């Protein structure tokens, strides 16, 4: 009986810690307002993209453990080989000991820069894997894009990747494609996990007193590592890329998920460094968020934009109906990707104009 009471007490303690320490506040009030999608009916080309998603890493998926992880990493890196390099230079560089590459377009500006943080669930991805995106961003905006290889889990704790992003940000302020030179305009962008890091980074730069970016772009970002967004449930059958994972997670009691998140990242999942949605969202630079109405992270995007706007920060949400997670990575083969990238470039231009009309609003 004594051991049974101890077990019950332990379970109660673990539940209480998950409920009152790891879960964070209820943010369901930020599920509204909603936003009209840019496009409601997916293009015919989207069917081919869906098939690619289903076949992604098919050989690696049959492996287990490290072999599976390495296989998925190799398959994801290979996606970048489809990048159109016409008029594009790709130059390896070390940014404060962090492996990276400069992506520059002919006629682009060396003192207008963008730090790109790749996605991949903090375990996959690289500068190479996302070249379809980074080359298109450089080509369409004229920005010099620095894509970094931040440290990944599980070899490193999540805080190591965060530290790499912060060091790269500081380095980018004083270094361009040709060497040391001050930045004139600065942007940060990322997708999925990289979107999470992007939104973390702009709040950190504000709190650290650093020169803020002129704008930030988050594509299908994870904003809440406590996994509290309702779309994780109602879109689990609509999201072809992340849906299978969501179906597994939704079968696990919430307190266990929170403890798993704590053990995996070695940090409280409600910490704003892991869940930027749960931090101070005031006094941030302009933010553009793009997401699909069909993905499990749509409410992460919606809640972040609604909460940032409620706290006075300029934030925009653009959504597409029925798209796969981070559809922008399919570049010119998908009309919706072309639309999204064009709107991304338009956002960059609006931020440029904003800086021109309010030059004293930013500090060097």
Short mmCIF file of C-alpha atoms in Angstrom, two decimals:
data_model
loop_
_atom_site.label_atom_id
_atom_site.label_comp_id
_atom_site.label_asym_id
_atom_site.label_seq_id
_atom_site.Cartn_x
_atom_site.Cartn_y
_atom_site.Cartn_z
CA UNK A 1 0.00 0.00 0.00
CA UNK A 2 2.86 2.39 0.85
CA UNK A 3 4.47 1.95 -2.57
CA UNK A 4 1.13 2.41 -4.28
CA UNK A 5 0.60 5.69 -2.43
CA UNK A 6 4.10 6.79 -3.44
CA UNK A 7 3.37 5.98 -7.05
CA UNK A 8 0.10 7.90 -6.98
CA UNK A 9 1.84 10.87 -5.35
CA UNK A 10 4.59 10.81 -7.98
CA UNK A 11 2.08 10.71 -10.83
CA UNK A 12 0.15 13.58 -9.25
CA UNK A 13 3.37 15.59 -8.88
CA UNK A 14 4.41 15.02 -12.49
CA UNK A 15 0.92 15.98 -13.69
CA UNK A 16 0.95 19.16 -11.58
CA UNK A 17 4.36 20.20 -12.92
CA UNK A 18 3.20 19.62 -16.50
CA UNK A 19 -0.07 21.47 -15.93
CA UNK A 20 1.19 24.50 -14.03
CA UNK A 21 4.86 24.80 -15.03
CA UNK A 22 5.35 23.32 -18.51
CA UNK A 23 2.02 24.05 -20.20
CA UNK A 24 1.92 27.85 -19.92
CA UNK A 25 -1.14 30.06 -20.14
CA UNK A 26 -4.18 29.34 -22.28
CA UNK A 27 -3.84 31.31 -25.53
CA UNK A 28 -7.07 30.20 -27.21
CA UNK A 29 -8.35 33.79 -27.26
CA UNK A 30 -5.85 34.44 -30.07
CA UNK A 31 -7.47 31.91 -32.40
CA UNK A 32 -9.50 34.81 -33.82
CA UNK A 33 -9.66 36.84 -35.98
CA UNK A 34 -9.01 34.60 -38.94
CA UNK A 35 -7.74 35.69 -42.34
CA UNK A 36 -8.97 35.01 -45.88
CA UNK A 37 -6.62 32.75 -47.86
CA UNK A 38 -4.73 34.21 -50.80
CA UNK A 39 -5.90 31.26 -52.91
CA UNK A 40 -8.71 28.86 -52.04
CA UNK A 41 -8.37 26.16 -54.72
CA UNK A 42 -5.00 24.39 -55.08
CA UNK A 43 -3.49 24.40 -58.56
CA UNK A 44 -3.28 21.16 -60.60
CA UNK A 45 0.50 21.16 -60.04
CA UNK A 46 -0.07 20.66 -56.33
CA UNK A 47 -0.95 16.99 -56.92
CA UNK A 48 2.57 16.30 -58.17
CA UNK A 49 4.00 18.07 -55.13
CA UNK A 50 1.85 15.91 -52.84
CA UNK A 51 3.27 12.79 -54.48
CA UNK A 52 6.81 14.07 -53.89
CA UNK A 53 5.97 14.62 -50.24
CA UNK A 54 4.62 11.08 -49.92
CA UNK A 55 7.75 9.64 -51.53
CA UNK A 56 10.21 11.81 -49.61
CA UNK A 57 12.91 9.72 -48.00
CA UNK A 58 11.08 6.47 -48.79
CA UNK A 59 14.25 4.37 -48.43
CA UNK A 60 15.28 6.13 -45.23
CA UNK A 61 11.81 5.70 -43.73
CA UNK A 62 12.34 1.94 -43.78
CA UNK A 63 15.45 2.28 -41.61
CA UNK A 64 15.64 2.69 -37.85
CA UNK A 65 17.58 4.85 -35.45
CA UNK A 66 20.65 6.69 -36.70
CA UNK A 67 20.45 5.13 -40.16
CA UNK A 68 16.97 6.56 -40.60
CA UNK A 69 18.04 10.00 -39.40
CA UNK A 70 21.09 10.10 -41.67
CA UNK A 71 19.02 8.88 -44.62
CA UNK A 72 16.40 11.58 -44.10
CA UNK A 73 19.11 14.21 -43.80
CA UNK A 74 20.64 13.09 -47.08
CA UNK A 75 17.25 13.08 -48.81
CA UNK A 76 16.47 16.57 -47.54
CA UNK A 77 19.86 17.92 -48.58
CA UNK A 78 19.26 16.55 -52.08
CA UNK A 79 16.20 18.80 -52.42
CA UNK A 80 18.53 21.77 -52.73
CA UNK A 81 20.16 20.35 -55.86
CA UNK A 82 17.07 21.41 -57.82
CA UNK A 83 17.88 25.09 -57.22
CA UNK A 84 18.14 27.31 -60.29
CA UNK A 85 21.63 28.81 -60.05
CA UNK A 86 21.40 30.95 -63.18
CA UNK A 87 22.82 34.34 -62.18
CA UNK A 88 23.37 33.12 -58.61
CA UNK A 89 26.63 32.78 -56.68
CA UNK A 90 26.94 30.29 -53.81
CA UNK A 91 29.98 31.00 -51.64
CA UNK A 92 30.90 28.92 -48.57
CA UNK A 93 31.83 30.99 -45.53
CA UNK A 94 32.40 30.58 -41.81
CA UNK A 95 30.29 32.97 -39.73
CA UNK A 96 31.85 33.14 -36.27
CA UNK A 97 32.82 29.44 -36.52
CA UNK A 98 29.38 28.48 -37.93
CA UNK A 99 29.37 26.79 -41.37
CA UNK A 100 27.32 28.89 -43.78
CA UNK A 101 27.02 30.05 -47.36
CA UNK A 102 26.36 33.34 -49.07
CA UNK A 103 23.68 33.30 -51.77
CA UNK A 104 23.92 36.37 -53.96
CA UNK A 105 22.20 37.32 -57.21
CA UNK A 106 23.74 39.29 -60.04
CA UNK A 107 23.11 42.96 -59.38
CA UNK A 108 22.20 42.35 -55.75
CA UNK A 109 23.30 44.50 -52.83
CA UNK A 110 26.10 43.45 -50.48
CA UNK A 111 24.98 45.71 -47.63
CA UNK A 112 21.33 44.60 -47.70
CA UNK A 113 21.37 41.19 -46.06
CA UNK A 114 19.06 38.41 -44.96
CA UNK A 115 19.86 35.69 -42.44
CA UNK A 116 18.08 32.48 -43.47
CA UNK A 117 17.36 29.76 -40.88
CA UNK A 118 16.34 26.45 -42.41
CA UNK A 119 13.59 24.16 -41.18
CA UNK A 120 13.67 20.44 -40.49
CA UNK A 121 12.23 19.87 -37.00
CA UNK A 122 15.57 20.96 -35.45
CA UNK A 123 17.01 17.59 -36.54
CA UNK A 124 17.21 17.83 -40.36
CA UNK A 125 18.06 20.42 -42.99
CA UNK A 126 21.01 22.55 -43.98
CA UNK A 127 21.96 25.54 -46.08
CA UNK A 128 22.16 23.14 -49.04
CA UNK A 129 18.72 21.60 -48.50
CA UNK A 130 17.02 25.00 -48.74
CA UNK A 131 18.82 26.44 -51.77
CA UNK A 132 15.61 26.46 -53.82
CA UNK A 133 14.26 28.96 -51.32
CA UNK A 134 17.38 30.97 -50.63
CA UNK A 135 18.26 31.39 -54.30
CA UNK A 136 14.74 32.57 -55.12
CA UNK A 137 14.77 35.01 -52.20
CA UNK A 138 18.12 36.43 -53.33
CA UNK A 139 16.96 36.65 -56.94
CA UNK A 140 13.60 38.29 -56.17
CA UNK A 141 14.71 40.71 -53.46
CA UNK A 142 18.32 41.56 -54.35
CA UNK A 143 19.33 40.77 -50.75
CA UNK A 144 22.55 38.95 -49.97
CA UNK A 145 21.33 35.80 -48.19
CA UNK A 146 23.40 34.13 -45.48
CA UNK A 147 22.16 30.57 -44.88
CA UNK A 148 23.71 28.88 -41.85
CA UNK A 149 24.16 25.30 -40.69
CA UNK A 150 23.18 25.67 -37.04
CA UNK A 151 23.77 22.70 -34.78
CA UNK A 152 21.04 20.06 -34.86
CA UNK A 153 19.43 17.71 -32.36
CA UNK A 154 19.90 15.03 -31.13
CA UNK A 155 23.68 15.42 -31.34
CA UNK A 156 23.35 18.84 -29.71
CA UNK A 157 20.79 20.39 -27.33
CA UNK A 158 18.29 22.77 -28.84
CA UNK A 159 19.99 25.64 -27.04
CA UNK A 160 23.10 25.05 -29.19
CA UNK A 161 21.14 25.85 -32.34
CA UNK A 162 19.71 28.95 -30.68
CA UNK A 163 23.21 30.10 -29.74
CA UNK A 164 24.39 29.60 -33.34
CA UNK A 165 21.56 31.75 -34.68
CA UNK A 166 22.39 34.54 -32.25
CA UNK A 167 26.09 34.45 -33.12
CA UNK A 168 25.29 34.50 -36.83
CA UNK A 169 23.02 37.50 -36.32
CA UNK A 170 25.79 39.45 -34.59
CA UNK A 171 28.27 38.42 -37.29
CA UNK A 172 25.94 39.50 -40.10
CA UNK A 173 25.70 43.01 -38.65
CA UNK A 174 29.37 43.58 -39.45
CA UNK A 175 30.11 41.19 -42.34
CA UNK A 176 28.95 40.94 -45.92
CA UNK A 177 29.74 38.72 -48.92
CA UNK A 178 32.97 40.65 -49.62
CA UNK A 179 34.19 40.72 -46.03
CA UNK A 180 33.80 43.03 -43.03
CA UNK A 181 31.33 45.83 -43.78
CA UNK A 182 28.39 47.34 -41.86
CA UNK A 183 24.88 46.31 -42.77
CA UNK A 184 22.52 48.87 -44.27
CA UNK A 185 19.30 46.84 -44.32
CA UNK A 186 18.76 43.62 -42.45
CA UNK A 187 16.15 40.86 -42.63
CA UNK A 188 15.69 37.48 -40.95
CA UNK A 189 13.69 34.60 -42.42
CA UNK A 190 13.10 30.92 -41.80
CA UNK A 191 10.66 28.08 -42.33
CA UNK A 192 9.05 25.67 -39.86
CA UNK A 193 11.69 25.13 -37.14
CA UNK A 194 13.64 27.95 -38.77
CA UNK A 195 10.54 30.11 -38.49
CA UNK A 196 10.55 29.38 -34.77
CA UNK A 197 14.19 30.45 -34.59
CA UNK A 198 13.44 33.58 -36.64
CA UNK A 199 10.73 34.74 -34.24
CA UNK A 200 12.88 33.88 -31.25
CA UNK A 201 15.76 35.86 -32.74
CA UNK A 202 13.91 39.13 -33.33
CA UNK A 203 12.72 39.21 -29.71
CA UNK A 204 16.22 38.41 -28.50
CA UNK A 205 17.76 41.18 -30.65
CA UNK A 206 15.27 43.65 -29.14
CA UNK A 207 16.07 42.57 -25.58
CA UNK A 208 19.83 42.52 -26.24
CA UNK A 209 19.75 46.10 -27.52
CA UNK A 210 21.08 45.10 -30.95
CA UNK A 211 20.20 46.72 -34.24
CA UNK A 212 16.78 45.27 -35.06
CA UNK A 213 16.01 43.76 -38.45
CA UNK A 214 14.01 45.84 -40.89
CA UNK A 215 11.64 42.90 -41.26
CA UNK A 216 11.22 39.21 -40.44
CA UNK A 217 9.60 36.42 -42.45
CA UNK A 218 8.36 33.14 -40.97
CA UNK A 219 7.08 30.41 -43.31
CA UNK A 220 4.80 27.84 -41.64
CA UNK A 221 6.49 28.47 -38.28
CA UNK A 222 6.30 26.46 -35.10
CA UNK A 223 5.57 29.18 -32.55
CA UNK A 224 4.45 27.11 -29.55
CA UNK A 225 6.58 24.17 -28.44
CA UNK A 226 3.95 23.17 -25.88
CA UNK A 227 1.92 21.87 -28.86
CA UNK A 228 -1.25 23.59 -27.64
CA UNK A 229 -2.67 24.79 -30.97
CA UNK A 230 -6.03 23.18 -31.85
CA UNK A 231 -5.00 22.70 -35.50
CA UNK A 232 -2.67 19.92 -34.37
CA UNK A 233 -5.88 17.93 -33.94
CA UNK A 234 -8.35 19.21 -36.53
CA UNK A 235 -5.80 19.25 -39.36
CA UNK A 236 -4.10 15.95 -38.60
CA UNK A 237 -5.81 14.30 -41.60
CA UNK A 238 -5.36 17.33 -43.89
CA UNK A 239 -1.60 17.80 -43.53
CA UNK A 240 0.22 15.24 -45.73
CA UNK A 241 3.68 16.10 -44.41
CA UNK A 242 3.23 16.56 -40.65
CA UNK A 243 -0.17 14.91 -40.22
CA UNK A 244 1.15 11.37 -39.56
CA UNK A 245 3.31 12.70 -36.74
CA UNK A 246 0.38 14.70 -35.35
CA UNK A 247 -1.84 11.61 -35.29
CA UNK A 248 0.71 9.85 -33.09
CA UNK A 249 1.13 12.84 -30.80
CA UNK A 250 -2.61 13.30 -30.41
CA UNK A 251 -2.88 9.81 -28.94
CA UNK A 252 -0.50 10.69 -26.11
CA UNK A 253 -1.84 12.40 -22.96
CA UNK A 254 -0.86 16.08 -22.91
CA UNK A 255 1.20 15.91 -19.68
CA UNK A 256 3.34 13.14 -21.19
CA UNK A 257 3.89 15.23 -24.33
CA UNK A 258 5.08 18.15 -22.23
CA UNK A 259 7.51 15.95 -20.30
CA UNK A 260 8.78 14.45 -23.57
CA UNK A 261 9.31 17.96 -24.97
CA UNK A 262 11.22 18.90 -21.82
CA UNK A 263 13.46 15.84 -22.05
CA UNK A 264 14.04 16.22 -25.80
CA UNK A 265 14.99 19.91 -25.78
CA UNK A 266 16.31 19.99 -22.20
CA UNK A 267 14.32 23.18 -21.70
CA UNK A 268 10.84 24.09 -20.48
CA UNK A 269 8.71 23.97 -23.65
CA UNK A 270 6.80 27.10 -22.57
CA UNK A 271 10.05 29.11 -22.36
CA UNK A 272 9.75 31.97 -24.90
CA UNK A 273 13.10 30.97 -26.38
CA UNK A 274 11.42 27.73 -27.50
CA UNK A 275 7.89 29.11 -27.81
CA UNK A 276 8.18 32.69 -29.15
CA UNK A 277 4.37 32.95 -29.07
CA UNK A 278 4.57 32.94 -25.27
CA UNK A 279 7.04 35.80 -24.93
CA UNK A 280 6.80 39.59 -25.07
CA UNK A 281 5.70 40.45 -28.62
CA UNK A 282 5.73 44.22 -28.26
CA UNK A 283 8.13 46.56 -30.08
CA UNK A 284 9.02 44.02 -32.76
CA UNK A 285 9.93 44.84 -36.37
CA UNK A 286 7.41 44.15 -39.17
CA UNK A 287 6.73 40.41 -39.44
CA UNK A 288 5.25 38.47 -42.36
CA UNK A 289 3.94 34.98 -41.63
CA UNK A 290 2.81 32.63 -44.40
CA UNK A 291 1.05 29.34 -43.67
CA UNK A 292 -1.33 26.80 -45.18
CA UNK A 293 -4.89 26.43 -43.92
CA UNK A 294 -4.38 22.65 -44.20
CA UNK A 295 -1.30 22.27 -42.02
CA UNK A 296 -1.18 21.40 -38.35
CA UNK A 297 0.75 24.59 -37.55
CA UNK A 298 -1.81 27.05 -38.96
CA UNK A 299 -2.99 28.00 -35.47
CA UNK A 300 0.61 28.52 -34.36
CA UNK A 301 0.84 31.11 -37.13
CA UNK A 302 -2.57 32.63 -36.43
CA UNK A 303 -2.03 32.93 -32.69
CA UNK A 304 1.38 34.52 -33.12
CA UNK A 305 0.15 37.20 -35.54
CA UNK A 306 -2.97 37.96 -33.50
CA UNK A 307 -1.00 38.23 -30.25
CA UNK A 308 1.76 40.35 -31.83
CA UNK A 309 -0.84 42.74 -33.24
CA UNK A 310 -2.62 42.89 -29.88
CA UNK A 311 0.68 43.98 -28.32
CA UNK A 312 1.20 46.70 -30.93
CA UNK A 313 3.68 45.04 -33.28
CA UNK A 314 3.15 45.14 -37.07
CA UNK A 315 2.45 41.56 -38.11
CA UNK A 316 0.76 40.11 -41.21
CA UNK A 317 -0.60 36.62 -41.87
CA UNK A 318 -1.02 35.31 -45.42
CA UNK A 319 -2.59 31.89 -45.84
CA UNK A 320 -3.19 29.53 -48.75
CA UNK A 321 -5.83 26.81 -48.84
CA UNK A 322 -4.79 23.17 -49.08
CA UNK A 323 -1.01 23.65 -49.41
CA UNK A 324 1.60 21.29 -47.98
CA UNK A 325 3.80 22.48 -45.14
CA UNK A 326 6.40 24.98 -46.46
CA UNK A 327 5.17 24.74 -50.05
CA UNK A 328 7.45 27.65 -50.96
CA UNK A 329 10.38 25.22 -51.11
CA UNK A 330 8.98 23.82 -54.36
CA UNK A 331 9.81 27.08 -56.11
CA UNK A 332 8.86 27.56 -59.73
CA UNK A 333 7.24 24.14 -60.14
CA UNK A 334 4.25 25.23 -58.03
CA UNK A 335 2.19 28.37 -58.83
CA UNK A 336 1.35 28.89 -55.16
CA UNK A 337 5.06 28.89 -54.32
CA UNK A 338 5.63 31.54 -56.97
CA UNK A 339 2.77 33.60 -55.49
CA UNK A 340 4.11 33.28 -51.96
CA UNK A 341 7.64 34.24 -52.96
CA UNK A 342 6.35 37.24 -54.92
CA UNK A 343 4.44 38.40 -51.84
CA UNK A 344 7.54 37.83 -49.72
CA UNK A 345 9.51 40.09 -52.07
CA UNK A 346 6.75 42.70 -51.90
CA UNK A 347 6.96 42.61 -48.10
CA UNK A 348 10.72 43.20 -48.26
CA UNK A 349 10.12 46.20 -50.53
CA UNK A 350 7.51 47.62 -48.13
CA UNK A 351 10.01 47.32 -45.30
CA UNK A 352 12.60 49.12 -47.41
CA UNK A 353 10.17 51.97 -48.00
CA UNK A 354 9.31 52.09 -44.31
CA UNK A 355 12.97 52.54 -43.43
CA UNK A 356 13.34 55.28 -46.03
CA UNK A 357 10.39 57.23 -44.58
CA UNK A 358 11.44 56.72 -40.92
CA UNK A 359 15.25 56.51 -40.88
CA UNK A 360 15.56 57.46 -37.22
CA UNK A 361 13.30 54.59 -36.13
CA UNK A 362 16.27 52.23 -36.34
CA UNK A 363 19.69 52.26 -34.80
CA UNK A 364 22.95 51.08 -36.29
#
